[in-house]
Amino acid sequence: MADNGVERTEERNHTSEPWWAGLGTRGAVTLIVLGVLAAAWTVAAPAMGLGGLPLTPDNLATGVYQAAKVVAVGAVILVGAALTRRRAEAPAAPERD
Protein backbone atom coordinates (compact mmCIF):
# COMPACT_ATOMS: atom_id res chain seq x y z
CA MET A 1 0.00 0.00 0.00
CA ALA A 2 1.18 3.46 -0.76
CA ASP A 3 1.47 6.05 1.96
CA ASN A 4 -0.77 8.96 1.02
CA GLY A 5 0.39 11.09 3.93
CA VAL A 6 -2.94 10.47 5.63
CA GLU A 7 -2.68 9.54 9.25
CA ARG A 8 -5.14 6.95 10.47
CA THR A 9 -6.39 7.85 13.90
CA GLU A 10 -9.30 5.46 14.04
CA GLU A 11 -8.20 2.35 15.85
CA ARG A 12 -10.52 -0.29 17.10
CA ASN A 13 -10.21 -1.12 20.72
CA HIS A 14 -11.03 -4.79 21.15
CA THR A 15 -10.90 -5.61 24.81
CA SER A 16 -12.10 -8.90 26.14
CA GLU A 17 -12.77 -7.62 29.65
CA PRO A 18 -16.34 -7.20 30.86
CA TRP A 19 -17.60 -3.76 31.87
CA TRP A 20 -17.24 -4.51 35.57
CA ALA A 21 -13.67 -5.81 35.48
CA GLY A 22 -12.00 -2.67 36.81
CA LEU A 23 -14.47 -1.72 39.55
CA GLY A 24 -12.50 -3.04 42.52
CA THR A 25 -13.70 -3.38 46.08
CA ARG A 26 -15.43 -0.01 46.35
CA GLY A 27 -17.26 -0.57 43.09
CA ALA A 28 -18.37 -4.01 44.24
CA VAL A 29 -19.76 -2.65 47.50
CA THR A 30 -21.47 0.14 45.56
CA LEU A 31 -23.12 -2.39 43.23
CA ILE A 32 -24.32 -4.45 46.19
CA VAL A 33 -25.78 -1.40 47.94
CA LEU A 34 -27.44 -0.15 44.75
CA GLY A 35 -28.89 -3.60 44.09
CA VAL A 36 -30.35 -3.82 47.59
CA LEU A 37 -31.78 -0.30 47.29
CA ALA A 38 -33.27 -1.16 43.89
CA ALA A 39 -34.89 -4.29 45.31
CA ALA A 40 -36.27 -2.31 48.23
CA TRP A 41 -37.63 0.35 45.86
CA THR A 42 -39.19 -2.33 43.67
CA VAL A 43 -41.05 -3.80 46.64
CA ALA A 44 -41.82 -0.63 48.62
CA ALA A 45 -42.85 1.80 45.86
CA PRO A 46 -46.02 -0.04 44.79
CA ALA A 47 -46.89 -0.67 48.45
CA MET A 48 -46.73 3.09 49.11
CA GLY A 49 -48.82 3.86 46.05
CA LEU A 50 -45.85 5.14 44.03
CA GLY A 51 -45.98 2.46 41.36
CA GLY A 52 -46.31 4.97 38.53
CA LEU A 53 -43.01 6.70 39.24
CA PRO A 54 -40.03 6.29 36.91
CA LEU A 55 -37.72 3.32 37.47
CA THR A 56 -40.53 1.35 39.05
CA PRO A 57 -41.13 -1.88 37.12
CA ASP A 58 -44.63 -2.99 36.27
CA ASN A 59 -43.90 -6.54 37.38
CA LEU A 60 -42.51 -7.06 40.90
CA ALA A 61 -40.65 -10.26 40.00
CA THR A 62 -38.85 -8.59 37.09
CA GLY A 63 -37.66 -5.72 39.26
CA VAL A 64 -36.39 -7.98 42.03
CA TYR A 65 -34.68 -10.21 39.47
CA GLN A 66 -32.85 -7.26 37.89
CA ALA A 67 -31.78 -5.98 41.32
CA ALA A 68 -30.58 -9.46 42.30
CA LYS A 69 -28.39 -9.57 39.18
CA VAL A 70 -26.72 -6.31 40.23
CA VAL A 71 -26.13 -7.68 43.73
CA ALA A 72 -24.73 -10.92 42.29
CA VAL A 73 -22.24 -9.10 40.06
CA GLY A 74 -21.16 -7.00 43.04
CA ALA A 75 -20.73 -10.10 45.19
CA VAL A 76 -18.63 -11.85 42.54
CA ILE A 77 -16.37 -8.81 42.21
CA LEU A 78 -16.05 -8.49 46.00
CA VAL A 79 -15.16 -12.15 46.49
CA GLY A 80 -12.70 -11.99 43.60
CA ALA A 81 -11.02 -8.92 45.09
CA ALA A 82 -10.84 -10.59 48.51
CA LEU A 83 -9.33 -13.77 47.07
CA THR A 84 -6.81 -11.78 45.04
CA ARG A 85 -5.78 -9.80 48.09
CA ARG A 86 -5.55 -12.96 50.19
CA ARG A 87 -3.45 -14.69 47.55
CA ALA A 88 -1.12 -11.69 47.29
CA GLU A 89 -0.61 -11.58 51.08
CA ALA A 90 0.01 -15.33 51.44
CA PRO A 91 3.64 -16.41 51.71
CA ALA A 92 5.05 -18.18 48.71
CA ALA A 93 4.84 -21.96 48.93
CA PRO A 94 8.19 -23.73 49.06
CA GLU A 95 9.16 -25.56 45.91
CA ARG A 96 9.23 -29.35 46.08
CA ASP A 97 11.71 -31.44 44.16
XYZ file of C-alpha atoms in Angstrom:
97
model
C 0.000 0.000 0.000
C 1.177 3.460 -0.765
C 1.475 6.047 1.963
C -0.774 8.964 1.025
C 0.388 11.089 3.929
C -2.939 10.466 5.634
C -2.676 9.537 9.254
C -5.140 6.953 10.473
C -6.386 7.851 13.902
C -9.296 5.461 14.043
C -8.197 2.353 15.852
C -10.518 -0.286 17.100
C -10.215 -1.118 20.725
C -11.028 -4.791 21.147
C -10.902 -5.608 24.815
C -12.099 -8.898 26.141
C -12.769 -7.619 29.650
C -16.336 -7.201 30.864
C -17.601 -3.759 31.874
C -17.242 -4.512 35.572
C -13.675 -5.812 35.482
C -12.005 -2.669 36.807
C -14.469 -1.722 39.546
C -12.505 -3.041 42.516
C -13.700 -3.379 46.085
C -15.435 -0.014 46.354
C -17.261 -0.565 43.087
C -18.366 -4.008 44.242
C -19.761 -2.651 47.502
C -21.469 0.139 45.561
C -23.123 -2.393 43.235
C -24.321 -4.455 46.189
C -25.781 -1.397 47.942
C -27.440 -0.149 44.749
C -28.895 -3.597 44.086
C -30.346 -3.824 47.587
C -31.782 -0.303 47.287
C -33.270 -1.160 43.888
C -34.888 -4.289 45.309
C -36.268 -2.309 48.234
C -37.631 0.346 45.863
C -39.191 -2.333 43.669
C -41.046 -3.799 46.643
C -41.818 -0.630 48.622
C -42.847 1.803 45.857
C -46.023 -0.039 44.794
C -46.894 -0.674 48.451
C -46.726 3.087 49.110
C -48.823 3.864 46.051
C -45.847 5.137 44.032
C -45.982 2.456 41.359
C -46.315 4.970 38.528
C -43.007 6.701 39.240
C -40.028 6.286 36.914
C -37.719 3.321 37.471
C -40.530 1.347 39.055
C -41.127 -1.879 37.120
C -44.627 -2.992 36.275
C -43.899 -6.543 37.381
C -42.515 -7.063 40.903
C -40.653 -10.260 39.997
C -38.850 -8.586 37.091
C -37.657 -5.717 39.263
C -36.393 -7.979 42.031
C -34.678 -10.211 39.472
C -32.848 -7.261 37.894
C -31.780 -5.983 41.317
C -30.578 -9.459 42.299
C -28.389 -9.571 39.184
C -26.721 -6.314 40.226
C -26.135 -7.676 43.735
C -24.728 -10.919 42.290
C -22.242 -9.097 40.059
C -21.156 -6.999 43.041
C -20.734 -10.100 45.189
C -18.633 -11.847 42.539
C -16.368 -8.811 42.212
C -16.054 -8.486 46.000
C -15.159 -12.148 46.486
C -12.701 -11.985 43.596
C -11.021 -8.923 45.091
C -10.837 -10.585 48.510
C -9.327 -13.773 47.069
C -6.810 -11.780 45.036
C -5.784 -9.796 48.093
C -5.545 -12.958 50.193
C -3.447 -14.692 47.548
C -1.115 -11.686 47.293
C -0.609 -11.583 51.075
C 0.010 -15.332 51.441
C 3.636 -16.412 51.712
C 5.055 -18.179 48.713
C 4.838 -21.961 48.928
C 8.193 -23.725 49.061
C 9.156 -25.560 45.909
C 9.232 -29.351 46.076
C 11.706 -31.437 44.160
